[in-house]
Coordinates of C-alpha atoms in Angstrom, one line a residue:
Chain A
X241 CA 0.0 0.0 0.0
X242 CA 1.5 3.3 -1.1
X243 CA 1.7 6.2 1.4
X244 CA -0.9 8.4 -0.5
X245 CA -3.6 5.7 -0.1
X246 CA -3.5 6.1 3.7
X247 CA -6.0 8.7 4.9
X248 CA -6.0 8.0 8.6
X249 CA -3.0 6.4 10.3
X250 CA -3.3 5.0 13.8
X251 CA 0.1 4.1 15.2
X252 CA 0.6 2.1 18.3
X253 CA -2.1 3.8 20.2
X254 CA -2.5 3.1 23.9
X255 CA -5.4 4.3 26.1
X256 CA -6.1 3.4 29.7
X257 CA -9.0 4.3 31.9
X258 CA -7.7 3.9 35.5
X259 CA -6.3 0.5 35.5
X260 CA -8.2 -0.7 32.5
X261 CA -6.2 -0.8 29.2
X262 CA -9.1 0.0 26.8
X263 CA -6.9 0.3 23.8
X264 CA -3.7 -1.7 24.0
X265 CA -1.3 -0.7 21.2
X266 CA -3.5 -0.5 18.1
X267 CA -2.0 0.3 14.7
X268 CA -4.4 0.7 11.8
X269 CA -4.2 2.3 8.3
X270 CA -7.5 3.4 6.9
X271 CA -7.4 3.9 3.1
X272 CA -9.0 6.8 1.3
X273 CA -12.6 6.1 0.3
X274 CA -12.9 2.7 2.0
X275 CA -15.6 1.4 4.3
X276 CA -13.7 0.0 7.4
X277 CA -15.5 -1.7 10.2
X278 CA -14.2 -2.0 13.7
X279 CA -15.8 -5.3 14.9
X280 CA -15.6 -6.6 18.3
X281 CA -17.6 -7.4 21.5
X282 CA -18.6 -4.6 23.8
X283 CA -15.6 -3.2 25.8
X284 CA -13.1 -4.3 23.2
X285 CA -11.9 -0.7 22.7
X286 CA -13.6 0.0 19.3
X287 CA -15.6 3.1 20.5
X288 CA -12.6 4.4 22.3
X289 CA -10.6 4.3 19.1
X290 CA -13.4 6.2 17.4
X291 CA -13.6 8.8 20.2
X292 CA -9.8 9.4 20.0
X293 CA -10.0 9.9 16.2
X294 CA -12.9 12.4 16.9
X295 CA -10.8 14.1 19.6
X296 CA -13.0 13.4 22.6
X297 CA -10.4 11.2 24.2
X298 CA -6.7 11.4 24.0
X299 CA -4.2 8.5 23.5
X300 CA -1.7 7.9 26.4
X301 CA 0.8 7.1 23.8
X302 CA 1.0 6.5 20.0
X303 CA -0.1 8.9 17.2
X304 CA -3.1 9.5 15.1
X305 CA -2.6 11.3 11.7
X306 CA -5.1 12.3 9.1
X307 CA -3.5 13.0 5.6
X308 CA -0.1 12.5 7.1
X309 CA -0.6 15.3 9.7
X310 CA -0.7 14.3 13.3
X311 CA -3.9 15.6 15.0
X312 CA -2.6 15.5 18.5
X313 CA -3.8 18.6 20.4
X314 CA -6.3 19.5 17.6
X315 CA -9.6 20.1 19.3
X316 CA -12.6 18.1 18.0
X317 CA -14.2 21.1 16.3
X318 CA -11.1 21.7 14.1
X319 CA -10.7 18.0 12.9
X320 CA -12.0 17.0 9.5
X321 CA -14.3 14.4 10.9
X322 CA -18.1 13.7 10.8
X323 CA -19.6 11.7 13.6
X324 CA -22.8 9.6 14.0
X325 CA -23.6 8.7 17.5
X326 CA -25.1 5.5 18.7
X327 CA -28.0 7.5 20.1
X328 CA -27.8 9.9 17.1
X329 CA -27.8 13.0 19.4
X330 CA -29.9 15.1 17.1
X331 CA -30.6 18.6 18.4
X332 CA -34.2 18.5 19.8
X333 CA -34.7 22.2 19.7
X334 CA -34.0 22.4 15.9
X335 CA -36.0 21.2 12.9
X336 CA -34.7 18.6 10.6
X337 CA -33.4 21.2 8.2
X338 CA -31.7 23.2 11.0
X339 CA -30.1 20.0 12.3
X340 CA -28.6 19.4 8.9
X341 CA -27.6 23.0 8.3
X342 CA -25.8 23.2 11.8
X343 CA -22.3 22.5 10.5
X344 CA -22.6 25.1 7.7
X345 CA -24.1 27.7 9.9
X346 CA -21.2 27.4 12.3
X347 CA -18.9 27.9 9.3
X348 CA -20.8 31.1 8.5
X349 CA -21.6 30.0 4.9
X350 CA -23.9 32.2 2.9
X351 CA -27.6 31.7 3.4
X352 CA -28.4 30.5 -0.2
X353 CA -25.5 28.0 -0.1
X354 CA -26.8 26.5 3.1
X355 CA -30.3 26.2 1.8
X356 CA -29.0 24.5 -1.4
X357 CA -26.7 22.1 0.5
X358 CA -29.5 21.2 2.9
X359 CA -31.8 20.3 0.0
X360 CA -29.1 18.3 -1.6
X361 CA -28.4 16.4 1.7
X362 CA -32.1 15.7 2.2
X363 CA -32.3 14.4 -1.3
X364 CA -29.2 12.2 -0.7
X365 CA -30.8 10.5 2.3
X366 CA -34.3 10.5 0.6
X367 CA -35.9 12.9 3.0
X368 CA -36.8 15.7 0.6
X369 CA -39.6 17.8 1.9
X370 CA -38.9 16.8 5.5
X371 CA -36.8 19.9 6.3
X372 CA -39.5 21.7 8.3
X373 CA -40.4 18.7 10.5
X374 CA -39.3 18.4 14.0
X375 CA -37.0 15.6 15.0
X376 CA -39.5 13.9 17.3
X377 CA -41.9 13.6 14.5
X378 CA -39.6 11.2 12.6
X379 CA -39.4 7.5 12.7
X380 CA -36.2 5.8 13.9
X381 CA -35.0 5.1 10.4
X382 CA -35.6 8.7 9.3
X383 CA -33.7 10.1 12.4
X384 CA -30.9 7.8 11.3
X385 CA -30.8 9.4 7.9
X386 CA -30.9 12.9 9.4
X387 CA -27.9 12.2 11.6
X388 CA -26.1 10.9 8.6
X389 CA -27.0 13.9 6.5
X390 CA -26.0 16.3 9.3
X391 CA -22.5 14.8 9.5
X392 CA -22.0 14.4 5.7
X393 CA -22.9 18.0 4.8
X394 CA -19.6 19.4 6.1
X395 CA -17.8 17.0 3.7
X396 CA -15.6 15.4 6.4
X397 CA -12.5 13.6 5.3
X398 CA -13.5 10.7 7.6
X399 CA -16.9 9.7 8.8
X400 CA -17.1 8.0 12.2
X401 CA -20.2 5.9 12.9
X402 CA -20.6 4.4 16.4
X403 CA -23.1 1.6 16.1
X404 CA -25.7 3.9 14.5
X405 CA -28.1 1.1 13.6
X406 CA -28.1 -0.6 17.1
X407 CA -31.5 0.6 18.1
X408 CA -33.4 -0.4 15.0
X409 CA -35.3 -3.6 14.3
X410 CA -33.7 -6.2 12.1
X411 CA -35.6 -5.5 8.9
X412 CA -35.0 -1.7 9.0
X413 CA -31.5 -2.4 10.0
X414 CA -30.8 -4.5 6.9
X415 CA -32.4 -1.8 4.7
X416 CA -30.3 1.0 6.2
X417 CA -27.1 -1.1 5.9
X418 CA -27.6 -1.1 2.1
X419 CA -28.5 2.6 2.0
X420 CA -25.5 3.5 4.2
X421 CA -23.2 1.5 2.0
X422 CA -24.7 3.2 -1.2
X423 CA -24.4 6.6 0.3
X424 CA -20.7 5.9 1.2
X425 CA -19.9 4.8 -2.3
X426 CA -21.9 7.6 -4.0
X427 CA -20.1 10.3 -1.9
X428 CA -16.7 8.6 -1.9
X429 CA -16.4 9.4 1.8
X430 CA -14.1 7.3 4.0
X431 CA -16.2 5.5 6.6
X432 CA -15.1 4.0 9.9
X433 CA -18.1 2.0 11.3
X434 CA -18.1 0.5 14.7
X435 CA -20.3 -2.5 15.4
X436 CA -20.4 -5.7 17.5
X437 CA -22.7 -7.4 14.8
X438 CA -20.5 -9.6 12.7
X439 CA -23.2 -10.0 10.0
X440 CA -23.5 -6.2 9.7
X441 CA -19.7 -5.9 9.4
X442 CA -19.6 -8.6 6.6
X443 CA -22.4 -7.0 4.6
X444 CA -21.1 -3.5 4.6
X445 CA -17.3 -3.4 4.9
X446 CA -14.5 -3.2 2.4
X447 CA -12.3 -4.2 5.3
X448 CA -12.9 -5.4 8.8
X449 CA -10.7 -4.8 11.8
X450 CA -11.6 -7.5 14.3
X451 CA -10.9 -6.3 17.8
X452 CA -10.6 -8.1 21.1
X453 CA -9.4 -6.9 24.6
X454 CA -8.1 -3.5 23.2
X455 CA -6.2 -5.2 20.3
X456 CA -6.7 -5.5 16.7
X457 CA -6.6 -9.3 16.0
X458 CA -7.0 -9.2 12.2
X459 CA -7.5 -6.6 9.5
X460 CA -8.8 -8.0 6.3
X461 CA -11.6 -8.2 3.7
X462 CA -14.8 -9.7 5.0
X463 CA -14.2 -12.8 2.9
X464 CA -10.8 -13.4 4.3
X465 CA -11.8 -12.6 7.9
X466 CA -14.5 -15.3 7.5
X467 CA -12.6 -17.9 5.5
X468 CA -9.0 -17.3 6.7
X469 CA -9.3 -16.1 10.3
X470 CA -5.9 -15.6 11.7
X471 CA -6.7 -16.2 15.4
X472 CA -9.0 -18.3 17.4
X473 CA -11.0 -15.3 18.5
X474 CA -11.7 -14.2 15.0
X475 CA -12.7 -17.7 14.0
X476 CA -15.2 -18.0 16.8
X477 CA -16.4 -14.3 16.9
X478 CA -17.2 -14.1 13.2
X479 CA -19.7 -16.7 12.2
X480 CA -20.1 -20.3 13.7
X481 CA -17.2 -22.6 13.6
X482 CA -16.0 -26.0 14.9
X483 CA -12.7 -25.7 16.9
X484 CA -10.5 -28.8 17.1
X485 CA -7.6 -29.0 19.5
X486 CA -4.5 -31.0 18.4
X487 CA -1.0 -30.9 17.5
X488 CA 0.6 -30.4 14.1
X489 CA 1.7 -33.9 12.9
X490 CA 3.2 -33.0 9.7
X491 CA 3.8 -29.7 7.9
X492 CA 4.2 -29.9 4.2
X493 CA 4.3 -27.4 1.3
X494 CA 0.5 -27.1 0.5
X495 CA -1.0 -29.1 3.2
X496 CA -0.5 -30.0 6.8
X497 CA -1.8 -32.8 8.9
X498 CA -3.1 -32.2 12.4
X499 CA -3.6 -35.0 14.8
X500 CA -6.8 -34.5 16.8
X501 CA -7.1 -36.7 19.8
X502 CA -10.8 -36.2 20.2
X503 CA -11.4 -37.6 16.6
X504 CA -8.7 -40.2 17.2
X505 CA -7.0 -39.5 13.8
X506 CA -5.1 -37.0 11.7
X507 CA -7.1 -34.5 9.6
X508 CA -6.0 -32.3 6.7
X509 CA -5.4 -28.6 7.2
X510 CA -3.8 -25.8 5.1
X511 CA 0.0 -25.3 5.6
X512 CA 0.7 -22.4 7.8
X513 CA 3.5 -20.9 9.9
X514 CA 3.2 -23.7 12.4
X515 CA 5.7 -26.6 12.5
X516 CA 5.4 -30.2 13.2
X517 CA 4.9 -30.7 16.9
X518 CA 3.3 -27.3 17.6
X519 CA 0.1 -27.3 19.5
X520 CA -2.7 -26.0 17.2
X521 CA -6.4 -25.4 16.7
X522 CA -8.2 -26.1 13.6
X523 CA -11.2 -24.1 12.7
X524 CA -13.7 -25.6 10.3
X525 CA -16.9 -23.9 9.3
X526 CA -20.1 -26.0 9.6
X527 CA -20.8 -25.4 5.8
X528 CA -17.3 -26.7 4.9
X529 CA -17.9 -30.1 6.5
X530 CA -19.4 -32.4 3.9
X531 CA -21.2 -35.8 4.1
X532 CA -18.5 -38.1 2.8
X533 CA -19.2 -40.0 -0.4
X534 CA -17.5 -43.3 -1.4
X535 CA -14.8 -41.4 -3.2
X536 CA -13.8 -39.1 -0.4
X537 CA -10.1 -38.8 0.3
X538 CA -10.6 -39.3 4.0
X539 CA -13.5 -39.7 6.3
X540 CA -14.5 -40.0 9.8
X541 CA -17.5 -41.9 11.2
X542 CA -20.3 -39.8 12.9
X543 CA -23.7 -40.2 14.3
X544 CA -26.4 -37.5 13.7
X545 CA -27.6 -36.3 17.1
X546 CA -29.8 -33.3 16.3
X547 CA -31.3 -31.6 13.2
X548 CA -32.5 -28.0 12.9
X549 CA -34.0 -26.7 9.8
X550 CA -32.8 -23.1 9.2
X551 CA -34.2 -21.9 6.0
X552 CA -31.7 -22.5 3.3
X553 CA -29.8 -25.2 5.1
X554 CA -30.2 -28.0 7.6
X555 CA -28.0 -27.6 10.6
X556 CA -26.9 -30.9 12.1
X557 CA -25.1 -31.7 15.3
X558 CA -23.1 -34.8 14.8
X559 CA -21.0 -36.9 17.2
X560 CA -17.6 -37.9 15.8
X561 CA -15.2 -39.5 18.1
X562 CA -15.4 -37.8 21.5
X563 CA -16.6 -34.5 20.1
X564 CA -19.7 -32.8 18.6
X565 CA -19.4 -30.9 15.4
X566 CA -21.8 -28.5 13.6
X567 CA -22.5 -29.4 10.1
X568 CA -24.5 -27.2 7.7
X569 CA -25.8 -28.8 4.5
X570 CA -28.0 -27.1 1.9
X571 CA -31.6 -28.3 2.1
X572 CA -32.3 -30.0 -1.2
X573 CA -36.0 -30.2 -2.0
X574 CA -36.9 -33.8 -2.6
X575 CA -34.2 -35.4 -0.5
X576 CA -35.1 -36.2 3.1
X577 CA -32.9 -34.7 5.7
X578 CA -30.7 -37.0 7.8
X579 CA -32.5 -38.3 10.9
X580 CA -31.2 -38.3 14.4
X581 CA -29.4 -41.5 15.2
X582 CA -28.3 -42.1 11.5
X583 CA -24.7 -43.2 11.0
X584 CA -22.8 -41.1 8.5
X585 CA -19.2 -40.2 7.5
X586 CA -17.9 -36.7 7.2
X587 CA -15.0 -35.1 5.5
X588 CA -13.6 -31.7 4.5
X589 CA -11.0 -30.4 2.2
X590 CA -7.9 -29.2 4.1
X591 CA -7.9 -25.9 2.2
X592 CA -11.3 -25.1 3.7
X593 CA -10.1 -25.3 7.3
X594 CA -8.0 -22.7 9.1
X595 CA -4.9 -23.7 11.1
X596 CA -4.4 -21.4 14.1
X597 CA -1.9 -21.3 16.8
X598 CA -3.4 -22.7 20.1
X599 CA -4.1 -19.7 22.3
X600 CA -2.1 -19.3 25.5
X601 CA -5.1 -20.0 27.7
Chain B
X225 CA -53.5 -4.5 48.4
X226 CA -57.1 -3.7 47.6
X227 CA -58.7 -0.7 49.1
X228 CA -62.3 -1.7 48.5
X229 CA -65.1 0.3 49.7
X230 CA -63.1 2.6 51.9
X231 CA -61.1 4.0 49.0
X232 CA -63.3 7.1 48.9
X233 CA -61.8 8.1 52.3
X234 CA -58.4 8.6 50.9
X235 CA -58.9 12.0 49.1
X236 CA -60.5 13.5 52.2
X237 CA -57.3 14.9 53.8
X238 CA -56.5 16.4 50.5
X239 CA -59.9 18.0 50.2
X240 CA -59.7 19.3 53.7
X241 CA -56.4 21.0 53.0
X242 CA -57.7 22.4 49.7
X243 CA -60.8 23.6 51.3
X244 CA -58.9 25.4 54.1
X245 CA -56.7 27.0 51.6
X246 CA -59.4 28.2 49.3
X247 CA -61.4 29.5 52.3
X248 CA -58.4 31.5 53.6
X249 CA -57.8 32.9 50.1
X250 CA -61.4 33.7 49.7
X251 CA -61.5 35.4 53.1
X252 CA -58.4 37.4 52.2
X253 CA -59.8 38.6 48.9
X254 CA -63.1 39.3 50.5
X255 CA -61.8 41.3 53.3
X256 CA -59.7 43.5 50.9
X257 CA -63.0 44.5 49.1
X258 CA -65.3 44.8 52.1
X259 CA -64.9 48.2 53.6
X260 CA -66.8 50.2 56.2
X261 CA -68.9 51.9 53.4
X262 CA -69.7 48.6 51.9
X263 CA -68.2 46.5 49.2
X264 CA -65.8 48.3 46.9
X265 CA -62.3 49.3 45.7
X266 CA -61.9 51.7 48.5
X267 CA -58.9 50.0 50.0
X268 CA -57.1 49.7 46.7
X269 CA -57.7 53.4 46.0
X270 CA -56.2 54.2 49.4
X271 CA -53.2 52.1 48.6
X272 CA -52.4 53.6 45.3
X273 CA -53.1 57.1 46.6
X274 CA -50.0 56.8 48.9
X275 CA -46.7 57.5 47.2
X276 CA -44.8 55.7 49.9
X277 CA -46.8 52.5 49.2
X278 CA -46.2 52.9 45.4
X279 CA -42.4 53.1 46.4
X280 CA -42.7 49.9 48.3
X281 CA -44.4 48.2 45.4
X282 CA -41.8 49.2 42.9
X283 CA -38.9 48.5 45.4
X284 CA -40.3 45.0 45.8
X285 CA -40.4 44.4 42.1
X286 CA -36.9 45.9 41.6
X287 CA -35.4 43.8 44.5
X288 CA -37.1 40.7 43.2
X289 CA -35.9 41.2 39.7
X290 CA -32.3 42.0 40.8
X291 CA -32.3 39.0 43.1
X292 CA -33.5 36.7 40.2
X293 CA -30.9 38.0 37.8
X294 CA -28.0 37.8 40.2
X295 CA -29.1 34.3 41.4
X296 CA -29.3 33.2 37.7
X297 CA -25.8 34.3 36.9
X298 CA -24.4 32.6 39.9
X299 CA -26.4 29.4 39.6
X300 CA -26.1 28.7 36.0
X301 CA -22.3 28.0 36.0
X302 CA -22.7 26.1 39.3
X303 CA -25.4 23.9 37.9
X304 CA -23.5 23.2 34.8
X305 CA -20.3 22.3 36.8
X306 CA -22.3 19.9 39.0
X307 CA -24.0 18.2 35.9
X308 CA -20.7 17.7 34.2
X309 CA -18.7 16.7 37.4
X310 CA -17.4 13.2 36.9
X311 CA -17.0 12.3 40.5
X312 CA -19.7 11.9 43.1
X313 CA -22.4 14.5 42.4
X314 CA -24.3 13.8 45.6
X315 CA -21.6 15.5 47.7
X316 CA -21.8 18.6 45.7
X317 CA -25.6 18.6 46.0
X318 CA -25.1 18.3 49.9
X319 CA -22.9 21.3 49.7
X320 CA -25.4 23.3 47.9
X321 CA -28.2 22.4 50.2
X322 CA -26.0 22.7 53.3
X323 CA -27.1 26.3 54.1
X324 CA -30.6 25.1 54.5
X325 CA -29.6 23.1 57.6
X326 CA -29.2 26.5 59.3
X327 CA -32.3 28.7 59.9
X328 CA -32.8 31.7 57.7
X329 CA -32.7 34.0 60.6
X330 CA -29.3 32.8 61.7
X331 CA -27.9 33.0 58.3
X332 CA -29.2 36.5 57.8
X333 CA -27.6 37.5 61.1
X334 CA -24.4 36.1 59.6
X335 CA -24.6 38.6 56.8
X336 CA -24.8 41.4 59.3
X337 CA -21.5 40.3 60.7
X338 CA -19.9 40.2 57.2
X339 CA -21.6 43.2 55.6
X340 CA -21.7 45.8 58.5
X341 CA -19.8 49.0 58.5
X342 CA -17.2 47.4 60.7
X343 CA -17.9 44.0 59.3
X344 CA -15.5 41.5 57.8
X345 CA -15.8 42.7 54.2
X346 CA -15.4 46.4 54.9
X347 CA -12.4 45.6 57.2
X348 CA -10.9 43.4 54.5
X349 CA -11.4 46.0 51.8
X350 CA -10.0 48.7 54.0
X351 CA -7.0 46.6 54.8
X352 CA -6.5 46.1 51.0
X353 CA -6.7 49.8 50.6
X354 CA -9.4 49.6 48.0
X355 CA -11.7 51.8 50.1
X356 CA -11.1 54.7 52.5
X357 CA -14.5 54.8 54.2
X358 CA -16.7 51.7 54.8
X359 CA -19.1 50.9 51.9
X360 CA -22.7 50.8 53.1
X361 CA -23.9 47.2 52.3
X362 CA -26.3 46.8 55.2
X363 CA -29.8 48.1 55.8
X364 CA -30.3 49.0 52.2
X365 CA -31.2 47.3 48.9
X366 CA -27.7 45.9 48.4
X367 CA -28.0 44.1 51.7
X368 CA -31.4 42.7 51.0
X369 CA -30.4 41.5 47.5
X370 CA -27.2 39.8 48.8
X371 CA -29.2 38.1 51.6
X372 CA -32.0 37.0 49.2
X373 CA -29.5 35.7 46.6
X374 CA -27.8 33.7 49.3
X375 CA -31.1 32.2 50.4
X376 CA -32.6 31.5 47.0
X377 CA -29.6 30.3 45.0
X378 CA -30.1 26.7 45.8
X379 CA -33.5 26.7 44.3
X380 CA -32.2 28.2 41.1
X381 CA -29.3 25.8 41.0
X382 CA -31.6 22.8 41.4
X383 CA -34.1 24.0 38.9
X384 CA -31.3 24.4 36.2
X385 CA -29.5 21.3 37.3
X386 CA -32.6 19.2 36.7
X387 CA -32.5 20.1 33.0
X388 CA -28.7 19.8 32.7
X389 CA -28.9 16.3 34.1
X390 CA -31.2 15.2 31.3
X391 CA -29.1 16.9 28.7
X392 CA -27.0 14.3 26.9
X393 CA -23.3 15.1 26.9
X394 CA -23.3 13.7 23.3
X395 CA -25.4 16.7 22.1
X396 CA -22.4 19.0 22.9
X397 CA -20.0 16.5 21.3
X398 CA -22.2 16.4 18.2
X399 CA -22.0 20.1 18.1
X400 CA -18.2 20.1 18.4
X401 CA -17.9 17.5 15.8
X402 CA -19.8 19.6 13.4
X403 CA -17.3 22.4 13.9
X404 CA -18.7 24.5 16.7
X405 CA -16.2 25.6 19.4
X406 CA -17.1 25.7 23.1
X407 CA -18.6 29.2 23.0
X408 CA -20.6 28.5 19.8
X409 CA -21.8 25.1 21.3
X410 CA -22.9 27.0 24.4
X411 CA -25.0 29.5 22.5
X412 CA -26.3 27.2 19.9
X413 CA -27.0 24.0 22.0
X414 CA -26.5 24.2 25.7
X415 CA -28.3 27.5 26.3
X416 CA -31.4 26.8 24.2
X417 CA -31.8 23.3 25.7
X418 CA -31.5 24.5 29.3
X419 CA -34.1 27.3 28.9
X420 CA -36.9 25.4 30.5
X421 CA -34.8 25.0 33.8
X422 CA -33.7 28.7 33.6
X423 CA -37.4 29.9 33.2
X424 CA -38.6 27.7 36.1
X425 CA -35.8 28.8 38.3
X426 CA -36.5 32.4 37.4
X427 CA -40.2 32.0 38.3
X428 CA -39.4 30.3 41.5
X429 CA -36.9 32.7 42.8
X430 CA -38.9 35.7 41.5
X431 CA -42.0 34.6 43.3
X432 CA -40.2 33.8 46.6
X433 CA -38.3 37.2 46.4
X434 CA -41.5 39.2 46.1
X435 CA -42.9 37.5 49.1
X436 CA -39.7 37.5 51.2
X437 CA -40.1 38.9 54.8
X438 CA -37.3 37.9 57.1
X439 CA -34.3 39.0 55.0
X440 CA -35.7 42.4 54.1
X441 CA -36.8 42.8 57.8
X442 CA -33.3 42.1 59.1
X443 CA -31.0 43.4 56.3
X444 CA -33.2 46.1 54.8
X445 CA -33.3 49.6 56.2
X446 CA -36.3 51.0 58.0
X447 CA -37.2 53.1 55.0
X448 CA -36.5 50.3 52.5
X449 CA -39.6 48.3 53.2
X450 CA -40.9 45.6 50.8
X451 CA -44.5 44.4 50.3
X452 CA -43.8 41.4 52.5
X453 CA -42.5 43.5 55.4
X454 CA -45.3 46.0 54.9
X455 CA -47.9 43.3 55.3
X456 CA -46.1 42.0 58.4
X457 CA -46.1 45.5 59.8
X458 CA -49.7 46.2 59.0
X459 CA -50.7 42.8 60.7
X460 CA -48.5 42.5 63.8
X461 CA -47.8 46.2 64.6
X462 CA -50.8 48.0 63.4
X463 CA -53.3 45.1 63.5
X464 CA -54.9 46.5 60.3
X465 CA -55.9 43.1 58.8
X466 CA -58.0 44.4 55.9
X467 CA -55.2 46.6 54.7
X468 CA -52.7 43.7 55.0
X469 CA -55.2 41.7 52.9
X470 CA -55.3 44.4 50.2
X471 CA -51.5 44.5 50.0
X472 CA -51.4 40.7 49.9
X473 CA -53.7 40.7 46.9
X474 CA -51.7 43.4 45.2
X475 CA -48.5 41.4 45.8
X476 CA -50.1 38.2 44.4
X477 CA -51.4 40.0 41.3
X478 CA -48.2 41.8 40.5
X479 CA -46.2 38.5 41.0
X480 CA -48.5 36.8 38.6
X481 CA -48.3 39.5 36.0
X482 CA -44.7 38.5 35.5
X483 CA -45.0 34.7 36.2
X484 CA -47.9 34.0 33.8
X485 CA -46.1 35.1 30.6
X486 CA -43.1 33.1 31.9
X487 CA -45.2 30.1 32.3
X488 CA -46.5 30.5 28.8
X489 CA -42.9 30.9 27.5
X490 CA -41.8 27.8 29.4
X491 CA -44.6 25.7 27.9
X492 CA -43.6 26.9 24.4
X493 CA -40.0 26.2 24.9
X494 CA -40.6 22.8 26.4
X495 CA -42.8 21.8 23.5
X496 CA -40.0 22.6 21.1
X497 CA -37.7 20.4 23.1
X498 CA -40.1 17.5 23.0
X499 CA -38.0 14.3 22.8
X500 CA -34.9 15.9 24.3
X501 CA -34.6 13.6 27.2

C-alpha cells in the first residue's frame, strides 16, 4: 500500500482508563474512500478508538494522523471528521433542516448556499420535503438518515459511525445497511463504522478490523476474515465454527496434517507458519464439512444427534469420536434430511479449514 | 392491596387542606374588598393614593428582579459544573443544600457580621486599601439582594440542574464534531436546551423574592420596606388586617403578572424540546 492511499493512520495507540487498558497498542491504516469496520464485542476498545479519532479522548501514547498530519492537540471542532452517534444526538430544539444546516451555519456559509446544500443532503438521504419537520416527528430510520446527512454536509475527510443502527429492528437495519453503503460509495467518503454485529460488518465493509481486549486481531476483507481467520478469537467471533484442538503432525508445502485426539486421527489442514509438533487449533466452518461419499479422500464416522431446519440449510449436530461438530448442509428439495441416530461419515478439504496457533489460555 | 369500599376516604385529607386553603384565600380577597362603606375598591384606591406604598411596590419588584438575575448568573455555571462533574455529584448537592440546615434568621444575622460598616468585608477592603470609608452594604437594597440571593440560589441551581442532568453530553459532542467551538456550542446547543430550567428557576426565585419577609426585615433599612414586610407591619404592629389583605392581593397579582407570561414561554420552549430527554 502506497503512502498516499492512507487517509488515517493510527500508530501504536494506547489508552487506559484507570487500571483498564481500553486500547492496547493499536495500529491501523485506513485507506482513502474505504468502508472500514471495527468489529468486536462490547468493551473491546472500538468506540474508544473512534472517540480518539474524533478528539474526545486522547491517547496515552502513540499517534493518530489524518492525511499524514498528526492531529494531537487539535480540538474536535477543528478536525476534518463527521460523527454519527449510537443515540444519534440530534438537536431536539431544531428542525430537521436546521439540524442538517448546523455545520454550515457554524462555518458562516452564505444563506443561499446553506439552503441548497441542505436540500441536496435531504435528497441524498431520501428525506426531501422533511426539512421543516421536528426531530421527534420522525421514525427511527428517518432520524438515522438525518444524523447521517448532518454529518455528511460538512464533507468530512473521515466519517465515524458508532453503532448507529443498534437501536433499529432487524428489517429496517438491513435496509439501512444497504443505504448507508450506497451513500458511502456515492459520496466517496471514508467511513469508519463500529459494530459488534458480525453480520453487519460482513455485509457493509470493504475491510474489517476485528478487535478483542483492546487489540486488533486481524484486518482483512470480509471474505478473508470469515474464511481465513488468523486467530481463534476471529474464527469464533465471526460466524459459527468448529474448533478442534490438536498438534501439528506433519507440515508440508501445501497441506499440513493435524492429529486431533478427540477424533482419534489425523485430519488435513492448510499449511501455515506452524511446524510439526506445535500445539494447534483447527477451525472448520459448518458449511465446509461435507457428508463423505464413497470417493472421499478421507472420512470420519459420525452419528447424527440433532437436526435443525434453518431456512436454506439443515444444521446438524453430529457426534464424531469424542466431540460434537456442527454441520450445515444445503436443504435439497426432494431429499429427506438426515435423521437423528443415523450413521454417516464426514469429510472436509484441508484448504477449507484454518490452522491457528493454540491460544495461550 | 385492595382498598375496596373505603377508598373514597383517601382524598378526604387532600380535600380538607384544599378547602381550608381556598377558604383562607377567599376570606383574604373578600376582606380586601369589604370596607366600612360597603363593598368596593376603597382600600385599593387608598393604597395607590399613597406614594410611599407605590415606592414599596416598585422596590419589591426591583429587588425581586435584581435577586433573580444575580441568582441566575451565579447558579447557571454552578449547575453546569455539577452536571458535568465526573465524581460523586451527591456530595456537591449536599454542599449546595447545606445552608438550609441552618435557619434563615441565623444565616441572615451572619450577613450582618460580614456586611456591616465594621464587618469582615469592609475591614478586609479597607486593609487592602481599596476603600477609605466603609461601603454601606447593610440596611439598604444591596444588603437585601445579597441576603436573598444567598437564600434562593439553591432553588435556582436545582431547577437548572434538573434540566442539565437530562441533557445528553453527546449533544455537545455532536455540536463540536460539526465544527462548533465551546462558545458556539454553548449559544447554539447548551443554552437553548437549558431554557426550561432557567425559566422555572426564574419563576421560583422571583415569586419567593417578592414575598420575602425575614431577609428584608433584618437586612433592609427602616425606610426600605418591601411588600412582605409591609404586610407584616400592618398585621403585627398596626393590626390592620383588611389593609394587610389588600396589600397581599396586590402582591399576588403583581407577582403573577410576571409569572404567567413566563409560564407560557416555558410551555412553548418545552414543547419545542419534546423528545430531548
